[in-house]
XYZ file of C-alpha atoms in Angstrom:
345
model
C 123.072 32.531 93.859
C 121.325 33.519 97.297
C 118.168 31.995 95.748
C 119.457 28.425 95.578
C 117.458 25.962 97.569
C 118.806 23.364 99.741
C 116.796 19.862 100.485
C 117.448 16.386 102.128
C 116.785 13.260 100.419
C 116.225 9.806 101.617
C 114.912 6.497 100.556
C 114.010 5.427 104.202
C 117.148 3.236 104.647
C 116.504 1.102 107.649
C 119.106 2.379 110.253
C 120.561 1.025 113.475
C 119.662 1.871 116.874
C 122.527 2.843 119.236
C 122.964 -0.917 120.107
C 123.681 -1.884 116.426
C 120.199 -3.434 115.858
C 118.295 -2.557 112.827
C 115.132 -0.658 113.330
C 111.653 -2.190 111.999
C 110.792 -0.863 108.609
C 107.694 0.774 110.605
C 110.202 2.588 112.916
C 112.410 3.455 109.801
C 109.347 5.418 108.540
C 108.612 6.913 111.831
C 112.450 8.122 111.966
C 112.235 9.677 108.559
C 109.140 11.652 109.562
C 110.854 12.887 112.670
C 113.831 13.633 110.677
C 111.691 15.884 108.218
C 109.934 17.677 111.259
C 113.193 18.776 112.251
C 114.354 19.991 108.933
C 111.205 22.057 108.898
C 111.934 23.625 112.030
C 115.735 24.596 111.144
C 114.994 25.963 107.761
C 115.619 23.255 105.389
C 114.057 24.019 102.043
C 112.780 20.475 100.725
C 112.592 16.882 101.757
C 112.264 14.208 99.037
C 111.549 10.847 99.645
C 112.489 8.105 97.046
C 110.565 4.937 95.968
C 112.087 1.586 96.871
C 110.616 -2.107 97.033
C 113.806 -3.673 98.483
C 114.551 -5.046 102.503
C 117.054 -2.201 102.821
C 114.401 0.604 102.519
C 111.333 1.479 104.346
C 109.587 3.534 101.750
C 107.832 2.409 98.891
C 104.823 4.867 98.681
C 106.712 8.414 99.279
C 103.574 10.402 98.848
C 101.790 8.308 101.857
C 104.896 9.256 104.253
C 104.626 12.993 102.959
C 101.051 13.228 103.699
C 102.139 12.169 107.556
C 104.812 14.919 107.205
C 102.444 17.370 105.995
C 100.119 17.200 109.022
C 103.503 17.936 111.346
C 105.372 20.521 109.353
C 104.503 24.299 108.312
C 107.046 25.396 105.750
C 109.283 22.779 104.261
C 108.281 21.576 100.528
C 107.729 17.810 100.190
C 108.727 16.154 97.273
C 109.485 12.578 96.106
C 113.074 11.558 94.843
C 111.775 9.772 92.832
C 108.554 8.578 91.809
C 109.027 5.469 89.309
C 106.412 6.880 86.989
C 107.101 3.763 84.613
C 105.611 1.135 86.993
C 102.763 3.442 88.228
C 99.727 5.197 86.836
C 100.008 8.734 85.657
C 96.538 9.413 87.093
C 97.053 7.990 90.556
C 100.223 9.802 91.000
C 98.599 12.855 89.996
C 95.632 12.408 92.481
C 97.964 11.355 95.482
C 100.242 14.152 94.857
C 97.307 16.757 94.366
C 96.180 15.387 97.869
C 99.531 15.815 99.732
C 99.443 19.262 98.074
C 95.989 19.920 99.648
C 97.152 18.509 103.083
C 100.160 20.776 103.169
C 98.760 24.093 101.788
C 100.283 23.758 98.551
C 104.109 22.434 99.474
C 103.713 19.107 97.468
C 105.993 18.314 94.431
C 107.022 15.466 92.435
C 110.111 14.306 90.907
C 109.429 11.639 88.120
C 111.969 9.083 87.012
C 112.186 5.648 85.213
C 114.018 4.294 88.310
C 117.518 2.742 88.810
C 116.391 -0.403 90.374
C 113.724 -2.237 88.474
C 111.822 -4.257 91.389
C 108.725 -2.550 90.967
C 108.420 -3.752 87.247
C 107.663 -7.699 87.991
C 106.313 -6.498 91.171
C 103.188 -4.269 89.440
C 103.384 -6.615 86.422
C 105.270 -4.599 84.011
C 107.548 -5.984 81.185
C 111.087 -4.706 81.490
C 111.447 -4.792 78.140
C 109.301 -1.792 78.134
C 111.331 0.136 80.473
C 111.725 2.858 77.984
C 108.525 3.010 76.313
C 106.633 2.837 79.611
C 108.037 6.078 81.011
C 107.967 8.143 77.604
C 104.283 7.249 77.378
C 103.208 8.000 80.805
C 105.263 11.045 81.346
C 103.381 12.375 78.189
C 100.059 11.732 80.158
C 101.166 13.148 83.234
C 102.407 16.190 81.365
C 98.689 16.669 79.949
C 97.287 16.278 83.719
C 99.147 19.195 84.918
C 96.859 21.417 82.978
C 94.082 19.973 85.244
C 91.701 20.446 82.446
C 89.578 17.412 80.940
C 92.312 15.026 78.795
C 91.455 13.048 75.728
C 94.781 10.800 75.365
C 95.705 7.960 73.329
C 98.417 5.448 74.530
C 99.792 1.790 73.644
C 100.827 0.574 77.122
C 98.227 2.489 79.407
C 94.342 2.455 78.510
C 93.570 5.563 76.411
C 91.500 8.666 77.916
C 88.566 10.580 76.528
C 87.696 13.944 78.104
C 88.620 12.713 81.429
C 88.513 14.995 84.344
C 90.891 14.185 87.174
C 90.379 15.180 90.773
C 91.341 16.763 93.303
C 92.386 19.765 91.638
C 95.375 21.846 93.564
C 94.646 25.368 94.759
C 97.453 26.628 92.538
C 96.487 25.265 89.443
C 99.397 23.374 88.445
C 101.490 20.656 90.742
C 105.264 21.213 90.542
C 106.878 18.559 88.527
C 110.667 17.511 87.798
C 112.230 14.770 85.979
C 115.272 13.089 87.712
C 117.987 12.145 85.128
C 120.995 9.827 85.888
C 123.091 10.923 83.171
C 121.288 9.954 79.749
C 121.359 12.530 77.086
C 117.876 11.462 75.631
C 116.365 11.876 78.999
C 117.629 15.381 79.273
C 116.029 16.382 75.858
C 112.795 14.604 76.662
C 112.810 16.956 80.053
C 113.373 20.039 77.953
C 110.948 18.936 75.285
C 108.308 18.832 77.814
C 109.205 22.221 79.788
C 109.997 20.619 83.102
C 112.671 21.493 85.478
C 115.714 18.893 85.476
C 117.119 17.046 88.677
C 120.292 15.676 88.046
C 121.415 12.606 90.114
C 125.229 12.924 90.614
C 126.128 9.995 92.596
C 129.691 9.396 91.407
C 132.707 11.458 89.807
C 133.691 15.023 89.847
C 130.417 17.093 89.531
C 131.718 19.282 86.744
C 131.368 16.048 84.517
C 127.735 16.749 84.315
C 128.213 20.495 83.017
C 127.267 19.264 79.260
C 124.021 18.125 80.566
C 123.000 21.342 81.822
C 123.999 23.033 78.763
C 122.189 20.264 76.599
C 119.212 20.885 78.654
C 119.093 24.582 77.966
C 119.941 24.229 74.354
C 117.159 21.873 73.776
C 114.421 24.028 75.470
C 115.593 26.746 73.120
C 115.201 24.834 70.276
C 111.623 23.302 71.315
C 110.791 26.842 72.538
C 110.154 25.712 76.223
C 111.229 27.010 79.389
C 114.857 26.089 80.887
C 114.389 25.891 84.407
C 117.051 26.407 87.138
C 118.673 22.644 87.065
C 118.737 20.828 90.587
C 121.272 18.374 91.757
C 121.462 15.675 94.176
C 124.167 13.662 95.692
C 124.888 11.448 98.652
C 126.840 12.631 101.694
C 126.866 12.713 105.682
C 127.762 15.397 107.967
C 128.876 15.077 111.714
C 130.653 16.940 113.891
C 134.087 16.452 112.650
C 135.438 14.903 109.530
C 137.034 11.914 111.100
C 133.558 11.032 112.801
C 131.317 11.850 109.551
C 133.644 9.195 107.348
C 133.940 6.582 109.923
C 130.219 6.513 110.772
C 129.394 6.201 107.157
C 131.833 4.079 106.006
C 131.150 0.411 107.173
C 127.324 0.668 106.764
C 127.714 2.443 103.155
C 130.198 -0.258 102.115
C 127.596 -3.047 102.879
C 124.902 -1.296 101.122
C 127.230 -0.506 97.825
C 128.534 -3.816 97.691
C 124.978 -5.341 98.204
C 124.029 -3.548 95.148
C 126.859 -3.902 93.210
C 126.846 -7.647 93.395
C 123.743 -7.360 91.419
C 125.103 -5.103 88.922
C 128.692 -6.586 88.332
C 130.501 -4.269 90.166
C 133.755 -5.112 92.259
C 133.752 -4.602 96.184
C 134.324 -0.945 97.033
C 137.773 -0.142 98.651
C 138.339 2.155 101.424
C 140.871 4.270 98.823
C 137.817 4.651 96.404
C 135.651 5.879 99.201
C 138.002 8.244 100.356
C 138.939 9.433 96.791
C 135.374 10.053 96.052
C 135.008 12.222 99.026
C 138.116 14.292 98.305
C 137.488 14.605 94.508
C 133.976 13.190 93.633
C 130.368 13.370 94.871
C 130.169 12.164 98.347
C 129.835 15.169 100.755
C 130.833 13.740 103.885
C 132.582 15.690 106.628
C 132.242 18.351 109.098
C 129.647 21.398 108.276
C 132.711 23.386 107.282
C 133.931 20.690 104.817
C 130.647 19.732 103.332
C 129.779 23.197 102.967
C 132.880 24.414 101.020
C 132.308 21.134 98.687
C 128.466 21.642 98.292
C 129.150 25.485 97.391
C 131.959 24.818 94.965
C 129.667 22.038 93.123
C 126.824 24.633 92.915
C 128.698 27.450 91.631
C 130.865 25.044 89.117
C 127.539 23.645 87.597
C 125.148 27.098 88.390
C 122.563 24.917 89.857
C 119.327 26.398 91.656
C 119.031 23.492 94.055
C 120.895 21.112 95.901
C 119.650 18.075 97.630
C 121.891 15.830 100.088
C 121.216 12.196 99.975
C 121.736 11.941 103.938
C 120.973 8.117 104.203
C 122.992 5.652 102.227
C 122.890 2.617 104.514
C 122.071 1.945 108.111
C 123.843 4.677 109.745
C 122.217 4.844 113.330
C 119.327 6.775 113.818
C 120.819 9.144 116.402
C 123.319 10.044 113.692
C 120.968 10.766 111.073
C 119.107 12.906 113.252
C 122.565 14.730 113.957
C 123.288 15.313 110.379
C 119.897 16.666 109.445
C 120.560 19.146 112.495
C 123.856 20.108 111.162
C 122.953 20.564 107.377
C 120.097 22.942 108.655
C 121.683 25.141 111.260
C 125.131 25.089 110.134
C 126.246 23.630 106.229
C 123.182 25.638 104.505
C 124.052 29.124 106.227
C 127.739 28.377 105.254
C 127.110 27.522 101.868
C 124.846 30.777 101.592
C 127.574 32.837 102.663
C 130.358 31.346 100.686
C 128.200 31.819 97.502
C 127.521 35.513 98.740
C 131.178 36.243 98.905
C 131.945 34.638 95.328
C 129.291 36.915 93.683
């Protein structure tokens, strides 16, 4: 499993400065660029930026920030995580990421999703009652665009196309594209039907419970006659010099964000006991480099995934602590995980 790739994900959470004051949205975006530049320098494979339209997050257009990162990096892959295709236009998404691909010398990729938040739907004039149909239809069109040939396509929720050629083209001839899935079997089957790689959002509970989804993906791909690509997973976490430091820096800010979102979804306020249990037995990868590395290696080996992305910001963790987390992930966690996986082969 030495060919496993390791990435970092963020939604551009607005961090605090060392005095506990929140940064502006503009400063938060620049912070993400600095973190990506550092990740590039220390060997992280991928930086993935998620799309949100809420005050807690600074990134609403991942590809715009990725374009800025492209001009300051040389090797790291540049991904969304995710692009909410349902409330966007497939042609424009393709064009924007093809542009990032050009600026970065072929390092762009896109992860498409339906979105776990729904603010983008009324913002851009879409009806939430079409939530599933919008993604189904737009994904079908996006897959056609990936061939980079003239497209004739008919839809119900988006205007049809007749022999439409879309520019710019990529140098490679195909833009790497994943589908992000949070736990819907139908979404797994849809991804296999289109022959696209699967990225699992595993944000709670033991990662092993997602093993049936990997099996479903592979069986569905075999039935459809498509390719079952190596599956990826992303999960939240945080790295600091010690376990105690990581837990204490992350917890109070994570709690605020979790309870704010939970209030909208009918969740009870999170208790510290739940937090600690999720670190020990679930899908929070929080601790020292060795602690986090061993937990990542266990999940990667158990599920047999080909990529692991750490969502390294979940709340207003201080900007300086985030930079340190990125540094430790690239310089210590990733090498340790690779060593552990090599020893277990």
